[in-house]
mmCIF file of C-alpha atoms in Angstrom:
data_model
loop_
_atom_site.group_PDB
_atom_site.id
_atom_site.type_symbol
_atom_site.label_atom_id
_atom_site.label_comp_id
_atom_site.label_asym_id
_atom_site.label_seq_id
_atom_site.Cartn_x
_atom_site.Cartn_y
_atom_site.Cartn_z
ATOM 1 C CA MET A 1172 -163.381 5.502 223.986
ATOM 2 C CA LYS A 1173 -164.898 8.150 226.244
ATOM 3 C CA LYS A 1174 -163.368 8.532 229.697
ATOM 4 C CA GLN A 1175 -166.499 7.281 231.455
ATOM 5 C CA GLU A 1176 -167.031 4.265 229.265
ATOM 6 C CA THR A 1177 -164.947 1.810 231.302
ATOM 7 C CA PRO A 1178 -166.468 2.618 234.728
ATOM 8 C CA ILE A 1179 -169.951 2.472 233.172
ATOM 9 C CA LYS A 1180 -169.237 -0.930 231.606
ATOM 10 C CA ASP A 1181 -167.681 -2.145 234.858
ATOM 11 C CA LEU A 1182 -170.744 -1.027 236.772
ATOM 12 C CA LEU A 1183 -173.175 -2.658 234.349
ATOM 13 C CA GLN A 1184 -171.212 -5.889 234.543
ATOM 14 C CA LYS A 1185 -171.196 -5.727 238.347
ATOM 15 C CA ILE A 1186 -174.975 -5.196 238.298
ATOM 16 C CA THR A 1187 -175.556 -8.250 236.100
ATOM 17 C CA GLN A 1188 -173.225 -10.393 238.243
ATOM 18 C CA VAL A 1189 -175.036 -9.424 241.445
ATOM 19 C CA LEU A 1190 -178.361 -10.054 239.700
ATOM 20 C CA HIS A 1191 -177.461 -13.563 238.649
ATOM 21 C CA LYS A 1192 -176.070 -14.448 242.061
ATOM 22 C CA TYR A 1193 -179.233 -13.125 243.683
ATOM 23 C CA GLU A 1194 -181.290 -15.224 241.265
ATOM 24 C CA ARG A 1195 -179.329 -18.330 242.317
ATOM 25 C CA MET A 1196 -179.640 -17.456 246.000
ATOM 26 C CA GLU A 1197 -183.426 -17.131 245.690
ATOM 27 C CA LYS A 1198 -183.619 -20.737 244.545
ATOM 28 C CA LEU A 1199 -181.822 -22.109 247.616
ATOM 29 C CA PRO A 1200 -184.086 -24.233 249.823
ATOM 30 C CA LEU A 1201 -184.694 -23.509 253.494
ATOM 31 C CA VAL A 1202 -185.828 -26.360 255.702
ATOM 32 C CA VAL A 1203 -188.357 -25.305 258.328
ATOM 33 C CA ASP A 1204 -189.474 -27.343 261.304
ATOM 34 C CA ALA A 1205 -193.015 -26.128 261.966
ATOM 35 C CA GLY A 1206 -193.448 -28.683 264.746
ATOM 36 C CA GLU A 1207 -195.656 -30.904 262.601
ATOM 37 C CA GLY A 1208 -193.439 -33.931 262.183
ATOM 38 C CA THR A 1209 -192.178 -33.651 258.578
ATOM 39 C CA PRO A 1210 -190.177 -30.486 258.120
ATOM 40 C CA LEU A 1211 -191.233 -28.044 255.434
ATOM 41 C CA THR A 1212 -188.995 -26.940 252.537
ATOM 42 C CA VAL A 1213 -189.477 -23.416 251.204
ATOM 43 C CA SER A 1214 -187.339 -21.564 248.657
ATOM 44 C CA THR A 1215 -185.479 -18.400 249.651
ATOM 45 C CA LYS A 1216 -187.762 -16.523 247.246
ATOM 46 C CA GLU A 1217 -190.829 -17.838 249.055
ATOM 47 C CA VAL A 1218 -189.385 -17.007 252.451
ATOM 48 C CA HIS A 1219 -188.654 -13.454 251.299
ATOM 49 C CA THR A 1220 -192.324 -13.052 250.411
ATOM 50 C CA ILE A 1221 -193.239 -14.477 253.821
ATOM 51 C CA GLU A 1222 -190.879 -11.977 255.407
ATOM 52 C CA VAL A 1223 -192.459 -8.991 253.671
ATOM 53 C CA ILE A 1224 -195.956 -10.120 254.686
ATOM 54 C CA GLY A 1225 -194.827 -10.663 258.285
ATOM 55 C CA ASP A 1226 -193.169 -7.245 258.403
ATOM 56 C CA HIS A 1227 -196.156 -5.249 257.121
ATOM 57 C CA GLN A 1228 -199.595 -4.598 258.505
ATOM 58 C CA GLU A 1229 -202.368 -4.292 255.928
ATOM 59 C CA ILE A 1230 -200.471 -5.568 252.912
ATOM 60 C CA ASN A 1231 -202.150 -6.899 249.776
ATOM 61 C CA ILE A 1232 -200.990 -8.549 246.542
ATOM 62 C CA THR A 1233 -200.446 -5.224 244.761
ATOM 63 C CA ASP A 1234 -198.174 -4.105 247.608
ATOM 64 C CA VAL A 1235 -196.192 -7.344 247.421
ATOM 65 C CA ALA A 1236 -195.764 -6.901 243.633
ATOM 66 C CA GLY A 1237 -194.593 -3.301 244.117
ATOM 67 C CA HIS A 1238 -192.214 -4.241 246.884
ATOM 68 C CA PHE A 1239 -190.377 -6.768 244.732
ATOM 69 C CA GLY A 1240 -190.756 -5.121 241.339
ATOM 70 C CA ILE A 1241 -192.653 -8.135 240.010
ATOM 71 C CA THR A 1242 -195.940 -8.220 238.066
ATOM 72 C CA LYS A 1243 -199.252 -8.460 239.891
ATOM 73 C CA SER A 1244 -199.904 -11.809 238.260
ATOM 74 C CA GLY A 1245 -196.473 -13.027 239.363
ATOM 75 C CA ALA A 1246 -197.242 -11.933 242.927
ATOM 76 C CA SER A 1247 -200.688 -13.601 242.753
ATOM 77 C CA GLN A 1248 -199.166 -16.894 241.702
ATOM 78 C CA MET A 1249 -196.602 -16.748 244.488
ATOM 79 C CA ILE A 1250 -199.261 -15.917 247.107
ATOM 80 C CA ALA A 1251 -201.610 -18.641 245.830
ATOM 81 C CA LYS A 1252 -198.777 -21.153 246.232
ATOM 82 C CA LEU A 1253 -198.091 -19.975 249.785
ATOM 83 C CA GLU A 1254 -201.796 -20.104 250.628
ATOM 84 C CA LYS A 1255 -202.062 -23.629 249.254
ATOM 85 C CA ARG A 1256 -199.121 -24.679 251.400
ATOM 86 C CA GLY A 1257 -200.783 -23.154 254.466
ATOM 87 C CA LEU A 1258 -198.157 -20.461 255.024
ATOM 88 C CA VAL A 1259 -200.214 -17.383 254.166
ATOM 89 C CA GLU A 1260 -203.905 -16.543 254.404
ATOM 90 C CA ARG A 1261 -206.034 -13.636 253.241
ATOM 91 C CA ARG A 1262 -208.647 -12.000 255.414
ATOM 92 C CA GLN A 1263 -211.232 -9.423 254.442
ATOM 93 C CA SER A 1264 -210.631 -5.885 255.685
ATOM 94 C CA ALA A 1265 -212.967 -4.635 258.433
ATOM 95 C CA HIS A 1266 -213.581 -1.449 256.421
ATOM 96 C CA SER A 1267 -214.480 -2.777 253.013
ATOM 97 C CA ASN A 1268 -215.639 -6.100 251.685
ATOM 98 C CA LYS A 1269 -213.631 -5.556 248.529
ATOM 99 C CA GLU A 1270 -210.363 -5.180 250.362
ATOM 100 C CA TYR A 1271 -208.449 -7.977 251.986
ATOM 101 C CA TRP A 1272 -205.072 -8.229 253.653
ATOM 102 C CA LEU A 1273 -202.459 -10.949 253.731
ATOM 103 C CA TYR A 1274 -201.365 -12.588 256.986
ATOM 104 C CA LEU A 1275 -198.966 -15.308 257.998
ATOM 105 C CA THR A 1276 -200.365 -18.505 259.465
ATOM 106 C CA ARG A 1277 -198.647 -20.237 262.392
ATOM 107 C CA LYS A 1278 -196.663 -22.260 259.845
ATOM 108 C CA GLY A 1279 -195.827 -19.039 257.992
ATOM 109 C CA TRP A 1280 -194.401 -17.545 261.181
ATOM 110 C CA ALA A 1281 -192.350 -20.708 261.758
ATOM 111 C CA ALA A 1282 -190.769 -20.161 258.290
ATOM 112 C CA TYR A 1283 -190.296 -16.453 259.083
ATOM 113 C CA HIS A 1284 -188.388 -17.203 262.287
ATOM 114 C CA ALA A 1285 -186.385 -20.081 260.791
ATOM 115 C CA HIS A 1286 -185.158 -17.694 258.097
ATOM 116 C CA GLU A 1287 -184.323 -15.068 260.682
ATOM 117 C CA ARG A 1288 -182.388 -17.570 262.807
ATOM 118 C CA MET A 1289 -180.451 -18.891 259.821
ATOM 119 C CA HIS A 1290 -179.742 -15.749 257.869
ATOM 120 C CA GLY A 1291 -180.389 -12.848 260.228
ATOM 121 C CA GLU A 1292 -176.681 -12.792 261.013
ATOM 122 C CA ASP A 1293 -175.651 -12.512 257.323
ATOM 123 C CA ARG A 1294 -177.974 -9.576 257.016
ATOM 124 C CA GLU A 1295 -176.572 -7.945 260.135
ATOM 125 C CA VAL A 1296 -173.045 -8.229 258.751
ATOM 126 C CA LEU A 1297 -174.196 -6.590 255.513
ATOM 127 C CA PHE A 1298 -175.958 -3.837 257.486
ATOM 128 C CA GLU A 1299 -172.784 -3.252 259.510
ATOM 129 C CA HIS A 1300 -170.709 -2.890 256.354
ATOM 130 C CA LEU A 1301 -173.253 -0.594 254.777
ATOM 131 C CA SER A 1302 -173.449 1.482 257.989
ATOM 132 C CA GLU A 1303 -169.872 2.569 257.370
ATOM 133 C CA VAL A 1304 -170.849 4.020 253.994
ATOM 134 C CA PRO A 1305 -171.872 7.715 254.022
ATOM 135 C CA ILE A 1306 -175.635 8.128 253.635
ATOM 136 C CA SER A 1307 -175.127 10.334 250.576
ATOM 137 C CA ASP A 1308 -173.319 7.441 248.848
ATOM 138 C CA LEU A 1309 -176.132 5.032 249.687
ATOM 139 C CA LYS A 1310 -178.619 7.451 248.181
ATOM 140 C CA LYS A 1311 -176.480 8.004 245.078
ATOM 141 C CA THR A 1312 -176.270 4.251 244.566
ATOM 142 C CA ALA A 1313 -180.050 3.942 244.779
ATOM 143 C CA GLN A 1314 -180.342 6.799 242.245
ATOM 144 C CA ILE A 1315 -177.936 5.186 239.804
ATOM 145 C CA LEU A 1316 -179.789 1.891 240.112
ATOM 146 C CA GLY A 1317 -182.939 3.883 239.427
ATOM 147 C CA MET A 1318 -181.495 4.921 236.035
ATOM 148 C CA PHE A 1319 -180.893 1.297 235.220
ATOM 149 C CA GLU A 1320 -184.423 0.507 236.408
ATOM 150 C CA GLN A 1321 -185.879 3.114 234.024
ATOM 151 C CA THR A 1322 -184.301 1.338 231.061
ATOM 152 C CA LEU A 1323 -185.744 -1.944 232.312
ATOM 153 C CA ASP A 1324 -189.182 -0.379 232.830
ATOM 154 C CA ALA A 1325 -189.179 0.987 229.292
ATOM 155 C CA ARG A 1326 -188.304 -2.418 227.883
ATOM 156 C CA LEU A 1327 -190.878 -4.245 230.033
ATOM 157 C CA ASN A 1328 -193.615 -1.752 229.148
ATOM 158 C CA GLN A 1329 -192.841 -2.132 225.452
ATOM 159 C CA ALA A 1330 -193.215 -5.905 225.835
ATOM 160 C CA ASP A 1331 -196.499 -5.529 227.752
ATOM 161 C CA MET A 1332 -197.880 -3.263 225.060
ATOM 162 C CA LYS A 1333 -197.091 -5.815 222.375
ATOM 163 C CA LYS A 1334 -199.041 -8.449 224.288
ATOM 164 C CA THR A 1335 -202.266 -6.431 224.470
ATOM 165 C CA MET B 447 -183.586 3.106 264.710
ATOM 166 C CA LYS B 448 -180.075 4.076 263.621
ATOM 167 C CA LYS B 449 -179.786 7.021 261.279
ATOM 168 C CA GLN B 450 -178.518 4.916 258.390
ATOM 169 C CA GLU B 451 -181.138 2.221 258.663
ATOM 170 C CA THR B 452 -183.709 3.790 256.328
ATOM 171 C CA PRO B 453 -181.330 4.549 253.435
ATOM 172 C CA ILE B 454 -179.863 1.036 253.755
ATOM 173 C CA LYS B 455 -183.311 -0.561 253.660
ATOM 174 C CA ASP B 456 -184.297 1.689 250.748
ATOM 175 C CA LEU B 457 -181.184 0.693 248.873
ATOM 176 C CA LEU B 458 -181.677 -3.031 249.504
ATOM 177 C CA GLN B 459 -185.262 -2.744 248.331
ATOM 178 C CA LYS B 460 -184.176 -0.872 245.209
ATOM 179 C CA ILE B 461 -181.618 -3.603 244.497
ATOM 180 C CA THR B 462 -184.233 -6.361 244.767
ATOM 181 C CA GLN B 463 -186.669 -4.434 242.563
ATOM 182 C CA VAL B 464 -184.063 -3.912 239.857
ATOM 183 C CA LEU B 465 -183.085 -7.576 240.148
ATOM 184 C CA HIS B 466 -186.596 -8.861 239.635
ATOM 185 C CA LYS B 467 -187.202 -6.524 236.710
ATOM 186 C CA TYR B 468 -183.948 -7.650 235.127
ATOM 187 C CA GLU B 469 -185.020 -11.268 235.626
ATOM 188 C CA ARG B 470 -188.302 -10.534 233.821
ATOM 189 C CA MET B 471 -186.490 -8.684 231.057
ATOM 190 C CA GLU B 472 -184.152 -11.633 230.452
ATOM 191 C CA LYS B 473 -187.139 -13.828 229.659
ATOM 192 C CA LEU B 474 -188.436 -11.535 226.906
ATOM 193 C CA PRO B 475 -188.218 -13.119 223.457
ATOM 194 C CA LEU B 476 -186.350 -11.558 220.555
ATOM 195 C CA VAL B 477 -187.345 -12.584 217.045
ATOM 196 C CA VAL B 478 -184.388 -12.863 214.676
ATOM 197 C CA ASP B 479 -184.551 -13.177 210.924
ATOM 198 C CA ALA B 480 -181.407 -15.120 210.020
ATOM 199 C CA GLY B 481 -182.435 -15.191 206.357
ATOM 200 C CA GLU B 482 -183.465 -18.843 206.525
ATOM 201 C CA GLY B 483 -187.197 -18.590 206.029
ATOM 202 C CA THR B 484 -188.619 -19.180 209.529
ATOM 203 C CA PRO B 485 -187.412 -16.537 211.943
ATOM 204 C CA LEU B 486 -185.634 -17.615 215.078
ATOM 205 C CA THR B 487 -186.816 -16.786 218.611
ATOM 206 C CA VAL B 488 -184.153 -16.325 221.283
ATOM 207 C CA SER B 489 -184.594 -15.107 224.842
ATOM 208 C CA THR B 490 -182.931 -11.897 225.987
ATOM 209 C CA LYS B 491 -180.791 -14.012 228.310
ATOM 210 C CA GLU B 492 -179.596 -16.093 225.366
ATOM 211 C CA VAL B 493 -178.892 -13.039 223.275
ATOM 212 C CA HIS B 494 -176.842 -11.540 226.125
ATOM 213 C CA THR B 495 -174.666 -14.659 226.110
ATOM 214 C CA ILE B 496 -174.364 -14.344 222.332
ATOM 215 C CA GLU B 497 -173.337 -10.722 222.785
ATOM 216 C CA VAL B 498 -170.565 -11.551 225.249
ATOM 217 C CA ILE B 499 -169.200 -14.253 222.950
ATOM 218 C CA GLY B 500 -169.319 -11.893 219.965
ATOM 219 C CA ASP B 501 -167.575 -9.124 221.909
ATOM 220 C CA HIS B 502 -164.642 -11.236 223.161
ATOM 221 C CA GLN B 503 -161.805 -13.007 221.414
ATOM 222 C CA GLU B 504 -160.665 -16.271 223.005
ATOM 223 C CA ILE B 505 -163.546 -16.731 225.420
ATOM 224 C CA ASN B 506 -164.439 -20.086 226.980
ATOM 225 C CA ILE B 507 -167.235 -21.384 229.237
ATOM 226 C CA THR B 508 -165.415 -20.435 232.465
ATOM 227 C CA ASP B 509 -165.092 -16.848 231.190
ATOM 228 C CA VAL B 510 -168.803 -16.727 230.324
ATOM 229 C CA ALA B 511 -169.679 -18.002 233.830
ATOM 230 C CA GLY B 512 -167.418 -15.386 235.448
ATOM 231 C CA HIS B 513 -168.791 -12.599 233.282
ATOM 232 C CA PHE B 514 -172.367 -13.248 234.358
ATOM 233 C CA GLY B 515 -171.732 -14.462 237.909
ATOM 234 C CA ILE B 516 -173.351 -17.807 237.106
ATOM 235 C CA THR B 517 -172.045 -21.322 237.828
ATOM 236 C CA LYS B 518 -169.878 -23.139 235.323
ATOM 237 C CA SER B 519 -172.559 -25.803 234.957
ATOM 238 C CA GLY B 520 -175.168 -23.093 234.344
ATOM 239 C CA ALA B 521 -172.941 -21.563 231.659
ATOM 240 C CA SER B 522 -172.313 -25.029 230.121
ATOM 241 C CA GLN B 523 -176.034 -25.683 229.833
ATOM 242 C CA MET B 524 -176.644 -22.306 228.223
ATOM 243 C CA ILE B 525 -173.796 -22.794 225.720
ATOM 244 C CA ALA B 526 -174.915 -26.356 224.905
ATOM 245 C CA LYS B 527 -178.378 -24.995 224.105
ATOM 246 C CA LEU B 528 -176.924 -22.295 221.866
ATOM 247 C CA GLU B 529 -174.690 -24.836 220.107
ATOM 248 C CA LYS B 530 -177.640 -27.137 219.524
ATOM 249 C CA ARG B 531 -179.570 -24.279 217.978
ATOM 250 C CA GLY B 532 -176.624 -23.485 215.709
ATOM 251 C CA LEU B 533 -175.888 -20.065 217.202
ATOM 252 C CA VAL B 534 -172.540 -20.807 218.845
ATOM 253 C CA GLU B 535 -169.723 -23.218 218.054
ATOM 254 C CA ARG B 536 -166.544 -24.250 219.876
ATOM 255 C CA ARG B 537 -163.211 -24.574 218.141
ATOM 256 C CA GLN B 538 -159.994 -25.985 219.522
ATOM 257 C CA SER B 539 -157.273 -23.498 220.330
ATOM 258 C CA ALA B 540 -154.226 -23.491 218.026
ATOM 259 C CA HIS B 541 -151.942 -23.600 221.072
ATOM 260 C CA SER B 542 -153.375 -26.460 223.090
ATOM 261 C CA ASN B 543 -155.637 -29.366 222.324
ATOM 262 C CA LYS B 544 -157.209 -29.054 225.757
ATOM 263 C CA GLU B 545 -158.270 -25.481 225.218
ATOM 264 C CA TYR B 546 -161.101 -24.382 223.001
ATOM 265 C CA TRP B 547 -162.785 -21.067 222.356
ATOM 266 C CA LEU B 548 -166.374 -20.121 221.671
ATOM 267 C CA TYR B 549 -167.423 -18.415 218.444
ATOM 268 C CA LEU B 550 -170.646 -17.180 216.928
ATOM 269 C CA THR B 551 -171.956 -18.869 213.804
ATOM 270 C CA ARG B 552 -173.508 -16.878 210.974
ATOM 271 C CA LYS B 553 -176.885 -17.376 212.681
ATOM 272 C CA GLY B 554 -175.336 -16.256 215.996
ATOM 273 C CA TRP B 555 -174.146 -13.037 214.387
ATOM 274 C CA ALA B 556 -177.633 -12.470 212.939
ATOM 275 C CA ALA B 557 -179.004 -12.654 216.516
ATOM 276 C CA TYR B 558 -176.200 -10.365 217.730
ATOM 277 C CA HIS B 559 -177.028 -7.699 215.173
ATOM 278 C CA ALA B 560 -180.800 -8.026 215.592
ATOM 279 C CA HIS B 561 -180.369 -7.359 219.313
ATOM 280 C CA GLU B 562 -178.117 -4.400 218.592
ATOM 281 C CA ARG B 563 -180.615 -2.922 216.128
ATOM 282 C CA MET B 564 -183.543 -3.384 218.510
ATOM 283 C CA HIS B 565 -182.014 -2.433 221.834
ATOM 284 C CA GLY B 566 -178.767 -0.639 221.041
ATOM 285 C CA GLU B 567 -180.650 2.641 221.354
ATOM 286 C CA ASP B 568 -181.976 1.818 224.863
ATOM 287 C CA ARG B 569 -178.440 1.093 225.898
ATOM 288 C CA GLU B 570 -177.169 4.340 224.400
ATOM 289 C CA VAL B 571 -179.772 6.302 226.351
ATOM 290 C CA LEU B 572 -178.669 4.548 229.565
ATOM 291 C CA PHE B 573 -175.006 5.243 228.734
ATOM 292 C CA GLU B 574 -175.837 8.904 228.133
ATOM 293 C CA HIS B 575 -177.569 9.181 231.506
ATOM 294 C CA LEU B 576 -174.725 7.407 233.259
ATOM 295 C CA SER B 577 -172.171 9.616 231.474
ATOM 296 C CA GLU B 578 -173.532 12.553 233.429
ATOM 297 C CA VAL B 579 -172.714 10.809 236.711
ATOM 298 C CA PRO B 580 -169.248 11.554 238.174
ATOM 299 C CA ILE B 581 -166.867 8.622 237.706
ATOM 300 C CA SER B 582 -166.255 8.492 241.458
ATOM 301 C CA ASP B 583 -169.982 7.864 242.028
ATOM 302 C CA LEU B 584 -170.033 5.084 239.450
ATOM 303 C CA LYS B 585 -167.113 3.456 241.212
ATOM 304 C CA LYS B 586 -168.722 3.855 244.637
ATOM 305 C CA THR B 587 -171.890 2.240 243.342
ATOM 306 C CA ALA B 588 -169.915 -0.724 242.046
ATOM 307 C CA GLN B 589 -168.190 -0.974 245.452
ATOM 308 C CA ILE B 590 -171.455 -0.924 247.374
ATOM 309 C CA LEU B 591 -172.885 -3.582 245.060
ATOM 310 C CA GLY B 592 -169.698 -5.523 245.769
ATOM 311 C CA MET B 593 -170.603 -5.581 249.484
ATOM 312 C CA PHE B 594 -173.998 -6.989 248.630
ATOM 313 C CA GLU B 595 -172.275 -9.505 246.340
ATOM 314 C CA GLN B 596 -170.035 -10.683 249.206
ATOM 315 C CA THR B 597 -173.094 -11.585 251.269
ATOM 316 C CA LEU B 598 -174.492 -13.483 248.287
ATOM 317 C CA ASP B 599 -171.174 -15.256 247.715
ATOM 318 C CA ALA B 600 -171.041 -16.364 251.344
ATOM 319 C CA ARG B 601 -174.562 -17.776 251.150
ATOM 320 C CA LEU B 602 -173.939 -19.507 247.812
ATOM 321 C CA ASN B 603 -170.654 -21.022 249.034
ATOM 322 C CA GLN B 604 -172.378 -22.320 252.151
ATOM 323 C CA ALA B 605 -174.995 -23.993 249.957
ATOM 324 C CA ASP B 606 -172.323 -25.490 247.673
ATOM 325 C CA MET B 607 -170.475 -26.912 250.657
ATOM 326 C CA LYS B 608 -173.623 -28.607 251.916
ATOM 327 C CA LYS B 609 -174.074 -30.293 248.549
ATOM 328 C CA THR B 610 -170.607 -31.878 248.516
#
C-alpha cells in the first residue's frame, strides 16, 4: 500500500459521510409562520434556495443551478415549486424582455427570516470555527474538493452524453 | 467584512456544489450482466453499498450506516432492497446467534466487478491526483470537513430529539 493511500481513503470516506448527512439535513422541515393563520412547512433544501435568491440581486434560474451545482432542469423544478407555493416570483428585466430575475415574495421573506432566526446561530458557530483556520488551508480544502468535483463532472457528463 | 469571510463562503459553496453533484451521481444507473439473460440495473448508490460489503469482512448494518453517515433505518432499507434483489445476503455469525454479517451473492459480486470495470479507472485518476497532494493537506481537509460535519450532526440530533 502506498504511503498516501490511507489518508486518501480516509478523506474520501469523510467526504461521503458529510455528503450523506447534508442530504439528510436538506430534507428536514422548517415551519414558518408567515402571519397567514396556518403556518407554512418548507424543506431545508427549499429554504436554502430561498436564501440564495434573497441574498442576490438579479439572479436567474441558471445562476441558481450554478450556485448549487445542480442541473438547470433541477433548478427549474425547484423554482416552479416555490413559485406555486407563493414564495418566489419572477419579474422581467427592465433591460430585456427575454431576461427575468427571481425575487422573494413577502411569504418568501418570512421563510428567509425564520431560517435565519432558527439556524443563523449554527452557521455563526461554524464560521467562528472556520475563522481559526488559516486562509491557505481553507483554499487548499476547496482545491482538493475541486479535484473530487472534476471526477464527478466527468461521470455526470458521460451520463448526459449517453442520454442525448 | 472580516478577512476570512470570502474564503469561508467560497469553501462552503464548493462543499454544497460537490454534495449536489455527488447526489446526482449516486442516482446514475449501472447496467450489470450477471450472466442470467436479462441484465440487472442498479443505482450507483446501491453499487457503493455493494462495494463496501464486498470490501469488508464481518460487516453488519450498523457498520454500513456508520461508513456512509446514514441512519441505521436508512441502511436497513437499503440492505433489505439489495437482499430482495438477490445481491446481498445475511448469515449468522459463528460466535453468536444474535450477530449476523452481510455478504455478497454471486449476483452481488457481478455488480461489484461491473462497477470496478466501468469506474475503477475514474477512481484511479482521482487517486493519482490526490497522491500529489501532501499528506498533511489531505488530513487538514478531512479536519475542516469534520467541522462542517459537527454542525450537521448538531442539526440532525436536534431533529431526532424533536421526533422522540
